[in-house]
């Protein structure tokens, strides 16, 4: 399928699941700095690394991670076009939800700080304690089940490989928002966009 027909297919779908940090908002979490501070080696995923540690070692590090996430929420700002896209989707009766590797409390704080909270119902927000975190598809499957939807109805929108791998594992269409135009994860997505406006034009 060409990019044009994939875009047409994606636009017809009515269940939209978004990553939050870096996708709907400008990224505020500096993962390299967090890895350094928490002693996570190399490029290892932070949550998965902490899960390998004994509880007495992991617990203060998880508490520190919570503090870092909480502090970051207040600085979050929405990406250009995010509110307009969510308005348009809700306007045509779509479901919208978020699956994040952050805690639900941080997701809610970030949405409040960015003005995007009005677009989401609380049950449609999934943090790392509500389901096994991405790249596991559990969070996406949780929303699809709650919505009575099938993977063919849904789109996963994200800026990182975990989002796209979770989407593919759940069998939904995957949309990579490549804000920096690096094409880094394009091969893992059905469609790569550089702005939300590209979804809005020619509808
Ligand atoms: Mg992200």
PDB file of C-alpha atoms and ligand atoms in Angstrom:
ATOM      1  CA  UNK A   1       0.000   0.000   0.000  1.00  0.00           C
ATOM      2  CA  UNK A   2       1.367   3.446  -0.851  1.00  0.00           C
ATOM      3  CA  UNK A   3       1.685   6.206   1.737  1.00  0.00           C
ATOM      4  CA  UNK A   4      -1.378   7.928   0.287  1.00  0.00           C
ATOM      5  CA  UNK A   5      -3.689   4.932   0.648  1.00  0.00           C
ATOM      6  CA  UNK A   6      -2.300   4.153   4.118  1.00  0.00           C
ATOM      7  CA  UNK A   7      -3.102   7.741   5.104  1.00  0.00           C
ATOM      8  CA  UNK A   8      -6.643   7.312   3.759  1.00  0.00           C
ATOM      9  CA  UNK A   9      -7.026   4.051   5.691  1.00  0.00           C
ATOM     10  CA  UNK A  10      -5.709   5.627   8.912  1.00  0.00           C
ATOM     11  CA  UNK A  11      -8.059   8.591   8.619  1.00  0.00           C
ATOM     12  CA  UNK A  12     -11.058   6.287   8.407  1.00  0.00           C
ATOM     13  CA  UNK A  13     -10.190   4.637  11.734  1.00  0.00           C
ATOM     14  CA  UNK A  14     -12.148   5.742  14.796  1.00  0.00           C
ATOM     15  CA  UNK A  15     -10.034   4.639  17.769  1.00  0.00           C
ATOM     16  CA  UNK A  16      -6.900   6.724  18.298  1.00  0.00           C
ATOM     17  CA  UNK A  17      -4.327   5.801  20.907  1.00  0.00           C
ATOM     18  CA  UNK A  18      -1.525   8.255  21.581  1.00  0.00           C
ATOM     19  CA  UNK A  19       1.792   8.211  23.342  1.00  0.00           C
ATOM     20  CA  UNK A  20       2.049  11.357  25.496  1.00  0.00           C
ATOM     21  CA  UNK A  21       5.622  12.593  26.153  1.00  0.00           C
ATOM     22  CA  UNK A  22       7.235  13.662  22.881  1.00  0.00           C
ATOM     23  CA  UNK A  23       4.106  12.880  20.842  1.00  0.00           C
ATOM     24  CA  UNK A  24       1.250  15.105  22.076  1.00  0.00           C
ATOM     25  CA  UNK A  25       3.721  17.194  24.112  1.00  0.00           C
ATOM     26  CA  UNK A  26       7.227  18.477  23.578  1.00  0.00           C
ATOM     27  CA  UNK A  27       9.617  16.045  25.251  1.00  0.00           C
ATOM     28  CA  UNK A  28      10.584  17.144  28.756  1.00  0.00           C
ATOM     29  CA  UNK A  29      12.135  13.945  30.059  1.00  0.00           C
ATOM     30  CA  UNK A  30      15.873  13.667  29.384  1.00  0.00           C
ATOM     31  CA  UNK A  31      16.219   9.893  29.353  1.00  0.00           C
ATOM     32  CA  UNK A  32      20.031   9.971  29.131  1.00  0.00           C
ATOM     33  CA  UNK A  33      20.205  12.132  32.275  1.00  0.00           C
ATOM     34  CA  UNK A  34      17.707   9.860  34.041  1.00  0.00           C
ATOM     35  CA  UNK A  35      19.796   6.781  33.133  1.00  0.00           C
ATOM     36  CA  UNK A  36      22.923   8.455  34.519  1.00  0.00           C
ATOM     37  CA  UNK A  37      21.202   9.503  37.735  1.00  0.00           C
ATOM     38  CA  UNK A  38      19.605   6.090  38.350  1.00  0.00           C
ATOM     39  CA  UNK A  39      22.663   4.099  37.251  1.00  0.00           C
ATOM     40  CA  UNK A  40      20.909   2.457  34.282  1.00  0.00           C
ATOM     41  CA  UNK A  41      23.603   1.134  31.919  1.00  0.00           C
ATOM     42  CA  UNK A  42      23.956   2.071  28.237  1.00  0.00           C
ATOM     43  CA  UNK A  43      20.719   2.432  26.344  1.00  0.00           C
ATOM     44  CA  UNK A  44      18.838  -0.061  28.520  1.00  0.00           C
ATOM     45  CA  UNK A  45      15.133   0.714  28.939  1.00  0.00           C
ATOM     46  CA  UNK A  46      14.757   2.315  32.379  1.00  0.00           C
ATOM     47  CA  UNK A  47      11.674   0.499  33.718  1.00  0.00           C
ATOM     48  CA  UNK A  48      12.873  -2.900  32.520  1.00  0.00           C
ATOM     49  CA  UNK A  49      16.317  -2.366  34.058  1.00  0.00           C
ATOM     50  CA  UNK A  50      14.844  -1.324  37.427  1.00  0.00           C
ATOM     51  CA  UNK A  51      12.607  -4.409  37.322  1.00  0.00           C
ATOM     52  CA  UNK A  52      15.721  -6.622  37.313  1.00  0.00           C
ATOM     53  CA  UNK A  53      17.030  -5.131  40.592  1.00  0.00           C
ATOM     54  CA  UNK A  54      16.281  -6.462  44.092  1.00  0.00           C
ATOM     55  CA  UNK A  55      13.331  -4.617  45.629  1.00  0.00           C
ATOM     56  CA  UNK A  56      15.431  -2.762  48.241  1.00  0.00           C
ATOM     57  CA  UNK A  57      17.667  -1.359  45.485  1.00  0.00           C
ATOM     58  CA  UNK A  58      14.866  -0.635  43.015  1.00  0.00           C
ATOM     59  CA  UNK A  59      12.482   1.065  45.430  1.00  0.00           C
ATOM     60  CA  UNK A  60      14.462   4.315  46.063  1.00  0.00           C
ATOM     61  CA  UNK A  61      15.291   4.531  42.354  1.00  0.00           C
ATOM     62  CA  UNK A  62      11.615   4.207  41.400  1.00  0.00           C
ATOM     63  CA  UNK A  63      10.765   6.889  43.960  1.00  0.00           C
ATOM     64  CA  UNK A  64      13.387   9.179  42.409  1.00  0.00           C
ATOM     65  CA  UNK A  65      11.999   8.426  38.932  1.00  0.00           C
ATOM     66  CA  UNK A  66       8.539   9.431  40.170  1.00  0.00           C
ATOM     67  CA  UNK A  67       9.981  12.723  41.464  1.00  0.00           C
ATOM     68  CA  UNK A  68      11.704  13.438  38.149  1.00  0.00           C
ATOM     69  CA  UNK A  69       8.489  12.702  36.218  1.00  0.00           C
ATOM     70  CA  UNK A  70       6.392  14.818  38.564  1.00  0.00           C
ATOM     71  CA  UNK A  71       8.762  17.792  38.234  1.00  0.00           C
ATOM     72  CA  UNK A  72       8.722  17.479  34.436  1.00  0.00           C
ATOM     73  CA  UNK A  73       4.926  17.588  34.145  1.00  0.00           C
ATOM     74  CA  UNK A  74       4.650  21.276  34.989  1.00  0.00           C
ATOM     75  CA  UNK A  75       7.031  22.192  32.144  1.00  0.00           C
ATOM     76  CA  UNK A  76       5.150  20.271  29.479  1.00  0.00           C
ATOM     77  CA  UNK A  77       3.671  22.081  26.495  1.00  0.00           C
ATOM     78  CA  UNK A  78       1.477  20.712  23.725  1.00  0.00           C
ATOM     79  CA  UNK A  79       2.856  20.000  20.276  1.00  0.00           C
ATOM     80  CA  UNK A  80       1.546  22.245  17.496  1.00  0.00           C
ATOM     81  CA  UNK A  81      -1.709  20.898  16.122  1.00  0.00           C
ATOM     82  CA  UNK A  82      -2.272  18.414  18.963  1.00  0.00           C
ATOM     83  CA  UNK A  83      -5.387  20.124  20.335  1.00  0.00           C
ATOM     84  CA  UNK A  84      -6.787  20.702  16.836  1.00  0.00           C
ATOM     85  CA  UNK A  85      -6.296  17.045  15.885  1.00  0.00           C
ATOM     86  CA  UNK A  86      -7.972  15.840  19.089  1.00  0.00           C
ATOM     87  CA  UNK A  87     -10.851  18.278  18.505  1.00  0.00           C
ATOM     88  CA  UNK A  88     -11.284  16.990  14.966  1.00  0.00           C
ATOM     89  CA  UNK A  89     -11.230  13.345  16.041  1.00  0.00           C
ATOM     90  CA  UNK A  90     -13.735  13.909  18.839  1.00  0.00           C
ATOM     91  CA  UNK A  91     -15.836  15.984  16.446  1.00  0.00           C
ATOM     92  CA  UNK A  92     -16.285  12.978  14.191  1.00  0.00           C
ATOM     93  CA  UNK A  93     -17.108  10.677  17.103  1.00  0.00           C
ATOM     94  CA  UNK A  94     -13.732   8.963  17.501  1.00  0.00           C
ATOM     95  CA  UNK A  95     -12.403   7.510  20.731  1.00  0.00           C
ATOM     96  CA  UNK A  96      -9.094   8.922  21.940  1.00  0.00           C
ATOM     97  CA  UNK A  97      -6.831   7.511  24.634  1.00  0.00           C
ATOM     98  CA  UNK A  98      -3.275   7.583  25.903  1.00  0.00           C
ATOM     99  CA  UNK A  99      -0.899   4.727  26.716  1.00  0.00           C
ATOM    100  CA  UNK A 100       2.201   5.949  28.547  1.00  0.00           C
ATOM    101  CA  UNK A 101       5.189   4.395  30.294  1.00  0.00           C
ATOM    102  CA  UNK A 102       4.792   7.129  32.937  1.00  0.00           C
ATOM    103  CA  UNK A 103       2.580   6.816  35.976  1.00  0.00           C
ATOM    104  CA  UNK A 104      -1.084   7.734  35.535  1.00  0.00           C
ATOM    105  CA  UNK A 105      -0.701  10.633  37.991  1.00  0.00           C
ATOM    106  CA  UNK A 106       2.051  12.109  35.786  1.00  0.00           C
ATOM    107  CA  UNK A 107      -0.067  11.632  32.673  1.00  0.00           C
ATOM    108  CA  UNK A 108      -2.928  13.542  34.297  1.00  0.00           C
ATOM    109  CA  UNK A 109      -0.642  16.331  35.527  1.00  0.00           C
ATOM    110  CA  UNK A 110       0.894  16.693  32.081  1.00  0.00           C
ATOM    111  CA  UNK A 111      -2.515  16.851  30.415  1.00  0.00           C
ATOM    112  CA  UNK A 112      -3.618  19.512  32.905  1.00  0.00           C
ATOM    113  CA  UNK A 113      -0.446  21.584  32.378  1.00  0.00           C
ATOM    114  CA  UNK A 114      -0.790  21.492  28.591  1.00  0.00           C
ATOM    115  CA  UNK A 115      -4.527  22.151  28.365  1.00  0.00           C
ATOM    116  CA  UNK A 116      -5.068  18.784  26.666  1.00  0.00           C
ATOM    117  CA  UNK A 117      -6.980  17.277  29.614  1.00  0.00           C
ATOM    118  CA  UNK A 118     -10.324  18.395  28.162  1.00  0.00           C
ATOM    119  CA  UNK A 119      -9.951  15.906  25.322  1.00  0.00           C
ATOM    120  CA  UNK A 120      -9.654  12.755  27.418  1.00  0.00           C
ATOM    121  CA  UNK A 121     -11.823  10.706  29.771  1.00  0.00           C
ATOM    122  CA  UNK A 122      -9.856   9.380  32.736  1.00  0.00           C
ATOM    123  CA  UNK A 123     -10.670   5.704  31.987  1.00  0.00           C
ATOM    124  CA  UNK A 124      -9.027   6.169  28.587  1.00  0.00           C
ATOM    125  CA  UNK A 125      -5.637   7.006  30.144  1.00  0.00           C
ATOM    126  CA  UNK A 126      -3.306   4.065  30.742  1.00  0.00           C
ATOM    127  CA  UNK A 127      -0.090   4.464  32.737  1.00  0.00           C
ATOM    128  CA  UNK A 128       2.564   1.939  33.615  1.00  0.00           C
ATOM    129  CA  UNK A 129       0.628   0.577  36.602  1.00  0.00           C
ATOM    130  CA  UNK A 130      -2.591  -0.016  34.648  1.00  0.00           C
ATOM    131  CA  UNK A 131      -1.022  -2.411  32.120  1.00  0.00           C
ATOM    132  CA  UNK A 132       2.361  -3.911  31.250  1.00  0.00           C
ATOM    133  CA  UNK A 133       4.241  -0.954  29.693  1.00  0.00           C
ATOM    134  CA  UNK A 134       4.929  -0.566  25.960  1.00  0.00           C
ATOM    135  CA  UNK A 135       6.412  -2.196  23.898  1.00  0.00           C
ATOM    136  CA  UNK A 136       4.006  -4.773  25.344  1.00  0.00           C
ATOM    137  CA  UNK A 137       0.616  -4.320  23.636  1.00  0.00           C
ATOM    138  CA  UNK A 138      -1.359  -4.791  26.899  1.00  0.00           C
ATOM    139  CA  UNK A 139      -2.236  -1.100  27.344  1.00  0.00           C
ATOM    140  CA  UNK A 140      -3.553  -0.827  23.800  1.00  0.00           C
ATOM    141  CA  UNK A 141      -5.540  -4.044  24.176  1.00  0.00           C
ATOM    142  CA  UNK A 142      -7.023  -2.735  27.416  1.00  0.00           C
ATOM    143  CA  UNK A 143      -8.392   0.342  25.625  1.00  0.00           C
ATOM    144  CA  UNK A 144      -9.658  -1.634  22.620  1.00  0.00           C
ATOM    145  CA  UNK A 145     -11.524  -4.005  24.937  1.00  0.00           C
ATOM    146  CA  UNK A 146     -12.991  -1.083  26.901  1.00  0.00           C
ATOM    147  CA  UNK A 147     -14.125   0.545  23.656  1.00  0.00           C
ATOM    148  CA  UNK A 148     -15.495  -2.678  22.153  1.00  0.00           C
ATOM    149  CA  UNK A 149     -13.151  -2.085  19.212  1.00  0.00           C
ATOM    150  CA  UNK A 150     -11.009  -4.335  17.041  1.00  0.00           C
ATOM    151  CA  UNK A 151      -7.378  -3.666  16.018  1.00  0.00           C
ATOM    152  CA  UNK A 152      -8.663  -2.806  12.531  1.00  0.00           C
ATOM    153  CA  UNK A 153     -10.512   0.185  14.025  1.00  0.00           C
ATOM    154  CA  UNK A 154      -7.432   1.613  15.726  1.00  0.00           C
ATOM    155  CA  UNK A 155      -4.325   3.709  15.223  1.00  0.00           C
ATOM    156  CA  UNK A 156      -1.311   3.988  17.559  1.00  0.00           C
ATOM    157  CA  UNK A 157       0.473   7.345  17.307  1.00  0.00           C
ATOM    158  CA  UNK A 158       3.952   7.735  18.800  1.00  0.00           C
ATOM    159  CA  UNK A 159       7.410   9.250  18.522  1.00  0.00           C
ATOM    160  CA  UNK A 160       9.442   6.244  19.696  1.00  0.00           C
ATOM    161  CA  UNK A 161      10.066   2.650  18.743  1.00  0.00           C
ATOM    162  CA  UNK A 162       8.238   1.295  21.826  1.00  0.00           C
ATOM    163  CA  UNK A 163       5.018   2.940  20.619  1.00  0.00           C
ATOM    164  CA  UNK A 164       5.322   1.452  17.154  1.00  0.00           C
ATOM    165  CA  UNK A 165       6.281  -2.015  18.374  1.00  0.00           C
ATOM    166  CA  UNK A 166       3.355  -2.004  20.821  1.00  0.00           C
ATOM    167  CA  UNK A 167       1.028  -0.940  18.009  1.00  0.00           C
ATOM    168  CA  UNK A 168       2.280  -3.629  15.665  1.00  0.00           C
ATOM    169  CA  UNK A 169       2.018  -6.292  18.389  1.00  0.00           C
ATOM    170  CA  UNK A 170      -1.589  -5.226  19.009  1.00  0.00           C
ATOM    171  CA  UNK A 171      -2.326  -5.377  15.273  1.00  0.00           C
ATOM    172  CA  UNK A 172      -3.325  -1.710  14.956  1.00  0.00           C
ATOM    173  CA  UNK A 173      -2.108   0.796  12.348  1.00  0.00           C
ATOM    174  CA  UNK A 174       1.078   2.533  13.490  1.00  0.00           C
ATOM    175  CA  UNK A 175       1.798   6.184  12.896  1.00  0.00           C
ATOM    176  CA  UNK A 176       5.260   7.565  13.647  1.00  0.00           C
ATOM    177  CA  UNK A 177       5.355  11.306  14.326  1.00  0.00           C
ATOM    178  CA  UNK A 178       8.873  12.201  13.241  1.00  0.00           C
ATOM    179  CA  UNK A 179       9.101  15.747  14.572  1.00  0.00           C
ATOM    180  CA  UNK A 180      12.880  16.006  14.029  1.00  0.00           C
ATOM    181  CA  UNK A 181      12.716  14.460  10.533  1.00  0.00           C
ATOM    182  CA  UNK A 182      15.321  11.830  11.307  1.00  0.00           C
ATOM    183  CA  UNK A 183      13.308   8.908   9.853  1.00  0.00           C
ATOM    184  CA  UNK A 184      14.846   6.927  12.732  1.00  0.00           C
ATOM    185  CA  UNK A 185      11.891   4.607  13.309  1.00  0.00           C
ATOM    186  CA  UNK A 186      10.096   4.890   9.965  1.00  0.00           C
ATOM    187  CA  UNK A 187      10.778   1.263   9.053  1.00  0.00           C
ATOM    188  CA  UNK A 188       8.846   0.178  12.188  1.00  0.00           C
ATOM    189  CA  UNK A 189       5.713   2.191  11.303  1.00  0.00           C
ATOM    190  CA  UNK A 190       2.974   1.957   8.699  1.00  0.00           C
ATOM    191  CA  UNK A 191       3.150   5.690   8.156  1.00  0.00           C
ATOM    192  CA  UNK A 192       5.551   8.503   9.076  1.00  0.00           C
ATOM    193  CA  UNK A 193       4.331  12.087   9.508  1.00  0.00           C
ATOM    194  CA  UNK A 194       6.249  15.221  10.396  1.00  0.00           C
ATOM    195  CA  UNK A 195       3.274  17.150  11.767  1.00  0.00           C
ATOM    196  CA  UNK A 196      -0.310  16.622  12.867  1.00  0.00           C
ATOM    197  CA  UNK A 197      -1.423  19.067  10.173  1.00  0.00           C
ATOM    198  CA  UNK A 198      -0.637  16.370   7.596  1.00  0.00           C
ATOM    199  CA  UNK A 199      -3.484  14.339   9.092  1.00  0.00           C
ATOM    200  CA  UNK A 200      -5.869  17.265   8.922  1.00  0.00           C
ATOM    201  CA  UNK A 201      -5.385  18.436   5.324  1.00  0.00           C
ATOM    202  CA  UNK A 202      -7.524  17.207   2.414  1.00  0.00           C
ATOM    203  CA  UNK A 203      -9.951  15.433   4.749  1.00  0.00           C
TER     204      UNK A 203
HETATM  205 MG1  LIG B   1       7.250   9.423  23.513  1.00  0.00          MG
END
